[in-house]
């Protein structure tokens, strides 16, 4: 592995400037030399960059470290802000949820709890109404059964009659 000499960016700029001045002084105002000095300067600088290792000056290094520290602080602050926003969002959601629950609780009337195991006591007049209602339900059930039976008999009546006629005819023969 080839070890390349180290140089700062500032020193590289000075070298390129000295090279450019040297060429300008050598050429002078001679019209016979057709040279694109700008192109030569760029090629010289590129050759130096390829063959040298560019390093930072101590000042640049310190400034770079300061910038890096500032970036890290900003990242930490961004994380804290994000956590605060998330915490406030969750608190807001919980507050709204609590408010909705309270509003719904206000809308729903309080009803006393009923013990299912304990029999319900009704006033005597309500018990009498239940008794009458039970009797009427029984009566209606019997009427429905009777009408259903009558309907079935009426539907089957022609069949029964034809069967009876067939049997009577069969006995005669």
C-alpha atoms as a PDB file:
ATOM      1  CA  UNK A   1       0.000   0.000   0.000  1.00  0.00           C
ATOM      2  CA  UNK A   2       1.374   3.337  -1.076  1.00  0.00           C
ATOM      3  CA  UNK A   3       1.722   6.009   1.594  1.00  0.00           C
ATOM      4  CA  UNK A   4       0.679   9.376   0.246  1.00  0.00           C
ATOM      5  CA  UNK A   5       1.856  12.675   1.742  1.00  0.00           C
ATOM      6  CA  UNK A   6      -0.708  14.592   3.777  1.00  0.00           C
ATOM      7  CA  UNK A   7      -1.705  18.183   3.118  1.00  0.00           C
ATOM      8  CA  UNK A   8      -4.466  20.502   4.273  1.00  0.00           C
ATOM      9  CA  UNK A   9      -7.020  21.984   1.917  1.00  0.00           C
ATOM     10  CA  UNK A  10      -5.673  25.452   2.720  1.00  0.00           C
ATOM     11  CA  UNK A  11      -2.105  24.456   1.797  1.00  0.00           C
ATOM     12  CA  UNK A  12      -3.346  22.809  -1.411  1.00  0.00           C
ATOM     13  CA  UNK A  13      -4.994  26.093  -2.401  1.00  0.00           C
ATOM     14  CA  UNK A  14      -1.727  27.996  -1.748  1.00  0.00           C
ATOM     15  CA  UNK A  15       0.280  25.517  -3.857  1.00  0.00           C
ATOM     16  CA  UNK A  16      -2.163  25.799  -6.770  1.00  0.00           C
ATOM     17  CA  UNK A  17      -2.032  29.607  -6.477  1.00  0.00           C
ATOM     18  CA  UNK A  18       1.805  29.614  -6.476  1.00  0.00           C
ATOM     19  CA  UNK A  19       1.815  27.287  -9.507  1.00  0.00           C
ATOM     20  CA  UNK A  20      -0.595  29.585 -11.338  1.00  0.00           C
ATOM     21  CA  UNK A  21       1.521  32.665 -10.534  1.00  0.00           C
ATOM     22  CA  UNK A  22       4.688  30.869 -11.676  1.00  0.00           C
ATOM     23  CA  UNK A  23       3.121  29.999 -15.030  1.00  0.00           C
ATOM     24  CA  UNK A  24       1.800  33.531 -15.463  1.00  0.00           C
ATOM     25  CA  UNK A  25       5.246  35.022 -14.754  1.00  0.00           C
ATOM     26  CA  UNK A  26       6.953  32.538 -17.098  1.00  0.00           C
ATOM     27  CA  UNK A  27       4.603  33.146 -19.987  1.00  0.00           C
ATOM     28  CA  UNK A  28       4.151  36.833 -19.394  1.00  0.00           C
ATOM     29  CA  UNK A  29       2.565  38.641 -22.311  1.00  0.00           C
ATOM     30  CA  UNK A  30       4.145  36.410 -24.938  1.00  0.00           C
ATOM     31  CA  UNK A  31       1.604  36.079 -27.753  1.00  0.00           C
ATOM     32  CA  UNK A  32       3.409  33.110 -29.321  1.00  0.00           C
ATOM     33  CA  UNK A  33       2.477  30.737 -26.453  1.00  0.00           C
ATOM     34  CA  UNK A  34      -1.094  29.506 -26.798  1.00  0.00           C
ATOM     35  CA  UNK A  35      -1.829  28.032 -23.357  1.00  0.00           C
ATOM     36  CA  UNK A  36      -5.173  27.712 -21.534  1.00  0.00           C
ATOM     37  CA  UNK A  37      -3.846  28.573 -18.097  1.00  0.00           C
ATOM     38  CA  UNK A  38      -7.160  27.842 -16.358  1.00  0.00           C
ATOM     39  CA  UNK A  39      -7.226  24.309 -17.798  1.00  0.00           C
ATOM     40  CA  UNK A  40      -3.619  23.703 -16.751  1.00  0.00           C
ATOM     41  CA  UNK A  41      -4.392  24.895 -13.203  1.00  0.00           C
ATOM     42  CA  UNK A  42      -7.375  22.520 -12.932  1.00  0.00           C
ATOM     43  CA  UNK A  43      -5.334  19.547 -14.217  1.00  0.00           C
ATOM     44  CA  UNK A  44      -2.514  20.370 -11.794  1.00  0.00           C
ATOM     45  CA  UNK A  45      -4.929  20.575  -8.842  1.00  0.00           C
ATOM     46  CA  UNK A  46      -6.589  17.270  -9.826  1.00  0.00           C
ATOM     47  CA  UNK A  47      -3.182  15.566 -10.068  1.00  0.00           C
ATOM     48  CA  UNK A  48      -2.291  16.842  -6.590  1.00  0.00           C
ATOM     49  CA  UNK A  49      -5.603  15.631  -5.154  1.00  0.00           C
ATOM     50  CA  UNK A  50      -5.019  12.159  -6.618  1.00  0.00           C
ATOM     51  CA  UNK A  51      -1.522  11.861  -5.223  1.00  0.00           C
ATOM     52  CA  UNK A  52      -1.949  13.550  -1.834  1.00  0.00           C
ATOM     53  CA  UNK A  53      -4.120  12.852   1.192  1.00  0.00           C
ATOM     54  CA  UNK A  54      -6.193  15.902   2.084  1.00  0.00           C
ATOM     55  CA  UNK A  55      -6.529  16.342   5.846  1.00  0.00           C
ATOM     56  CA  UNK A  56      -8.321  18.893   7.975  1.00  0.00           C
ATOM     57  CA  UNK A  57      -6.562  21.646   9.846  1.00  0.00           C
ATOM     58  CA  UNK A  58      -6.851  21.501  13.632  1.00  0.00           C
ATOM     59  CA  UNK A  59      -9.291  24.418  13.440  1.00  0.00           C
ATOM     60  CA  UNK A  60     -11.417  22.582  10.849  1.00  0.00           C
ATOM     61  CA  UNK A  61     -11.297  19.438  12.957  1.00  0.00           C
ATOM     62  CA  UNK A  62     -12.442  21.339  16.058  1.00  0.00           C
ATOM     63  CA  UNK A  63     -15.185  23.035  14.068  1.00  0.00           C
ATOM     64  CA  UNK A  64     -16.243  19.635  12.649  1.00  0.00           C
ATOM     65  CA  UNK A  65     -16.426  18.187  16.181  1.00  0.00           C
ATOM     66  CA  UNK A  66     -18.478  21.179  17.321  1.00  0.00           C
ATOM     67  CA  UNK A  67     -20.887  20.716  14.418  1.00  0.00           C
ATOM     68  CA  UNK A  68     -21.097  16.990  15.166  1.00  0.00           C
ATOM     69  CA  UNK A  69     -21.891  17.751  18.836  1.00  0.00           C
ATOM     70  CA  UNK A  70     -24.535  20.270  17.785  1.00  0.00           C
ATOM     71  CA  UNK A  71     -26.120  17.687  15.472  1.00  0.00           C
ATOM     72  CA  UNK A  72     -26.164  15.091  18.279  1.00  0.00           C
ATOM     73  CA  UNK A  73     -27.740  17.629  20.671  1.00  0.00           C
ATOM     74  CA  UNK A  74     -30.363  18.504  18.063  1.00  0.00           C
ATOM     75  CA  UNK A  75     -31.102  14.807  17.513  1.00  0.00           C
ATOM     76  CA  UNK A  76     -31.522  14.287  21.265  1.00  0.00           C
ATOM     77  CA  UNK A  77     -33.749  17.356  21.465  1.00  0.00           C
ATOM     78  CA  UNK A  78     -35.808  16.045  18.522  1.00  0.00           C
ATOM     79  CA  UNK A  79     -36.234  12.699  20.312  1.00  0.00           C
ATOM     80  CA  UNK A  80     -37.317  14.487  23.523  1.00  0.00           C
ATOM     81  CA  UNK A  81     -39.769  16.639  21.556  1.00  0.00           C
ATOM     82  CA  UNK A  82     -41.138  13.568  19.814  1.00  0.00           C
ATOM     83  CA  UNK A  83     -41.626  11.830  23.175  1.00  0.00           C
ATOM     84  CA  UNK A  84     -43.305  14.933  24.614  1.00  0.00           C
ATOM     85  CA  UNK A  85     -45.621  15.166  21.608  1.00  0.00           C
ATOM     86  CA  UNK A  86     -46.481  11.474  21.925  1.00  0.00           C
ATOM     87  CA  UNK A  87     -47.092  11.886  25.673  1.00  0.00           C
ATOM     88  CA  UNK A  88     -49.316  14.917  25.110  1.00  0.00           C
ATOM     89  CA  UNK A  89     -51.178  13.105  22.344  1.00  0.00           C
ATOM     90  CA  UNK A  90     -51.838  10.147  24.647  1.00  0.00           C
ATOM     91  CA  UNK A  91     -52.907  12.495  27.455  1.00  0.00           C
ATOM     92  CA  UNK A  92     -55.251  14.302  25.061  1.00  0.00           C
ATOM     93  CA  UNK A  93     -56.754  11.015  23.845  1.00  0.00           C
ATOM     94  CA  UNK A  94     -57.252   9.841  27.442  1.00  0.00           C
ATOM     95  CA  UNK A  95     -58.832  13.176  28.411  1.00  0.00           C
ATOM     96  CA  UNK A  96     -61.239  13.042  25.465  1.00  0.00           C
ATOM     97  CA  UNK A  97     -62.049   9.402  26.236  1.00  0.00           C
ATOM     98  CA  UNK A  98     -62.781  10.320  29.882  1.00  0.00           C
ATOM     99  CA  UNK A  99     -64.960  13.245  28.798  1.00  0.00           C
ATOM    100  CA  UNK A 100     -66.928  10.993  26.428  1.00  0.00           C
ATOM    101  CA  UNK A 101     -67.394   8.394  29.174  1.00  0.00           C
ATOM    102  CA  UNK A 102     -68.611  11.087  31.585  1.00  0.00           C
ATOM    103  CA  UNK A 103     -70.981  12.491  28.962  1.00  0.00           C
ATOM    104  CA  UNK A 104     -72.399   9.040  28.247  1.00  0.00           C
ATOM    105  CA  UNK A 105     -72.754   8.371  31.982  1.00  0.00           C
ATOM    106  CA  UNK A 106     -74.773  11.581  32.278  1.00  0.00           C
ATOM    107  CA  UNK A 107     -77.040  10.504  29.413  1.00  0.00           C
ATOM    108  CA  UNK A 108     -77.753   7.061  30.858  1.00  0.00           C
ATOM    109  CA  UNK A 109     -80.113   7.279  33.823  1.00  0.00           C
ATOM    110  CA  UNK A 110     -79.160   5.546  37.034  1.00  0.00           C
ATOM    111  CA  UNK A 111     -81.105   2.324  37.381  1.00  0.00           C
ATOM    112  CA  UNK A 112     -81.141   0.384  40.587  1.00  0.00           C
ATOM    113  CA  UNK A 113     -79.571  -3.019  40.444  1.00  0.00           C
ATOM    114  CA  UNK A 114     -81.990  -5.925  40.618  1.00  0.00           C
ATOM    115  CA  UNK A 115     -81.133  -9.043  42.567  1.00  0.00           C
ATOM    116  CA  UNK A 116     -82.174 -11.885  40.281  1.00  0.00           C
ATOM    117  CA  UNK A 117     -82.189 -14.466  43.082  1.00  0.00           C
ATOM    118  CA  UNK A 118     -84.745 -12.528  45.111  1.00  0.00           C
ATOM    119  CA  UNK A 119     -88.378 -12.836  43.951  1.00  0.00           C
ATOM    120  CA  UNK A 120     -90.034  -9.646  42.783  1.00  0.00           C
ATOM    121  CA  UNK A 121     -92.896  -8.398  44.953  1.00  0.00           C
ATOM    122  CA  UNK A 122     -95.812  -6.785  43.110  1.00  0.00           C
ATOM    123  CA  UNK A 123     -98.806  -4.985  44.600  1.00  0.00           C
ATOM    124  CA  UNK A 124    -101.987  -7.139  44.862  1.00  0.00           C
ATOM    125  CA  UNK A 125    -103.766  -5.332  41.987  1.00  0.00           C
ATOM    126  CA  UNK A 126    -100.834  -6.117  39.658  1.00  0.00           C
ATOM    127  CA  UNK A 127    -100.937  -9.772  40.751  1.00  0.00           C
ATOM    128  CA  UNK A 128    -104.655  -9.864  39.913  1.00  0.00           C
ATOM    129  CA  UNK A 129    -103.919  -8.427  36.462  1.00  0.00           C
ATOM    130  CA  UNK A 130    -101.245 -11.073  35.906  1.00  0.00           C
ATOM    131  CA  UNK A 131    -103.691 -13.800  36.944  1.00  0.00           C
ATOM    132  CA  UNK A 132    -106.320 -12.498  34.490  1.00  0.00           C
ATOM    133  CA  UNK A 133    -103.692 -12.217  31.791  1.00  0.00           C
ATOM    134  CA  UNK A 134    -102.600 -15.835  32.401  1.00  0.00           C
ATOM    135  CA  UNK A 135    -106.231 -17.002  32.169  1.00  0.00           C
ATOM    136  CA  UNK A 136    -106.760 -15.125  28.919  1.00  0.00           C
ATOM    137  CA  UNK A 137    -103.554 -16.555  27.470  1.00  0.00           C
ATOM    138  CA  UNK A 138    -104.695 -20.094  28.399  1.00  0.00           C
ATOM    139  CA  UNK A 139    -108.089 -19.427  26.827  1.00  0.00           C
ATOM    140  CA  UNK A 140    -106.486 -18.124  23.637  1.00  0.00           C
ATOM    141  CA  UNK A 141    -104.187 -21.142  23.449  1.00  0.00           C
ATOM    142  CA  UNK A 142    -107.178 -23.477  23.702  1.00  0.00           C
ATOM    143  CA  UNK A 143    -109.058 -21.511  21.043  1.00  0.00           C
ATOM    144  CA  UNK A 144    -106.057 -21.646  18.732  1.00  0.00           C
ATOM    145  CA  UNK A 145    -105.744 -25.424  19.265  1.00  0.00           C
ATOM    146  CA  UNK A 146    -109.457 -25.911  18.670  1.00  0.00           C
ATOM    147  CA  UNK A 147    -109.490 -23.778  15.525  1.00  0.00           C
ATOM    148  CA  UNK A 148    -106.367 -25.524  14.283  1.00  0.00           C
ATOM    149  CA  UNK A 149    -107.984 -28.920  14.842  1.00  0.00           C
ATOM    150  CA  UNK A 150    -111.194 -27.793  13.134  1.00  0.00           C
ATOM    151  CA  UNK A 151    -109.219 -26.494  10.195  1.00  0.00           C
ATOM    152  CA  UNK A 152    -107.306 -29.772   9.918  1.00  0.00           C
ATOM    153  CA  UNK A 153    -110.559 -31.760  10.105  1.00  0.00           C
ATOM    154  CA  UNK A 154    -112.130 -29.547   7.457  1.00  0.00           C
ATOM    155  CA  UNK A 155    -109.133 -30.020   5.223  1.00  0.00           C
ATOM    156  CA  UNK A 156    -109.140 -33.780   5.730  1.00  0.00           C
ATOM    157  CA  UNK A 157    -112.909 -34.134   5.550  1.00  0.00           C
ATOM    158  CA  UNK A 158    -113.096 -34.728   1.763  1.00  0.00           C
ATOM    159  CA  UNK A 159    -110.345 -37.313   2.012  1.00  0.00           C
ATOM    160  CA  UNK A 160    -112.091 -39.068   4.906  1.00  0.00           C
ATOM    161  CA  UNK A 161    -115.395 -39.023   3.025  1.00  0.00           C
ATOM    162  CA  UNK A 162    -113.850 -40.447  -0.155  1.00  0.00           C
ATOM    163  CA  UNK A 163    -112.044 -43.119   1.859  1.00  0.00           C
ATOM    164  CA  UNK A 164    -115.321 -44.066   3.556  1.00  0.00           C
ATOM    165  CA  UNK A 165    -117.071 -44.245   0.190  1.00  0.00           C
ATOM    166  CA  UNK A 166    -114.299 -46.380  -1.221  1.00  0.00           C
ATOM    167  CA  UNK A 167    -114.477 -48.775   1.734  1.00  0.00           C
ATOM    168  CA  UNK A 168    -118.266 -48.998   1.459  1.00  0.00           C
ATOM    169  CA  UNK A 169    -117.992 -49.780  -2.242  1.00  0.00           C
ATOM    170  CA  UNK A 170    -115.321 -52.332  -1.576  1.00  0.00           C
ATOM    171  CA  UNK A 171    -117.491 -54.129   0.999  1.00  0.00           C
ATOM    172  CA  UNK A 172    -120.355 -54.271  -1.439  1.00  0.00           C
ATOM    173  CA  UNK A 173    -118.311 -55.976  -4.048  1.00  0.00           C
END
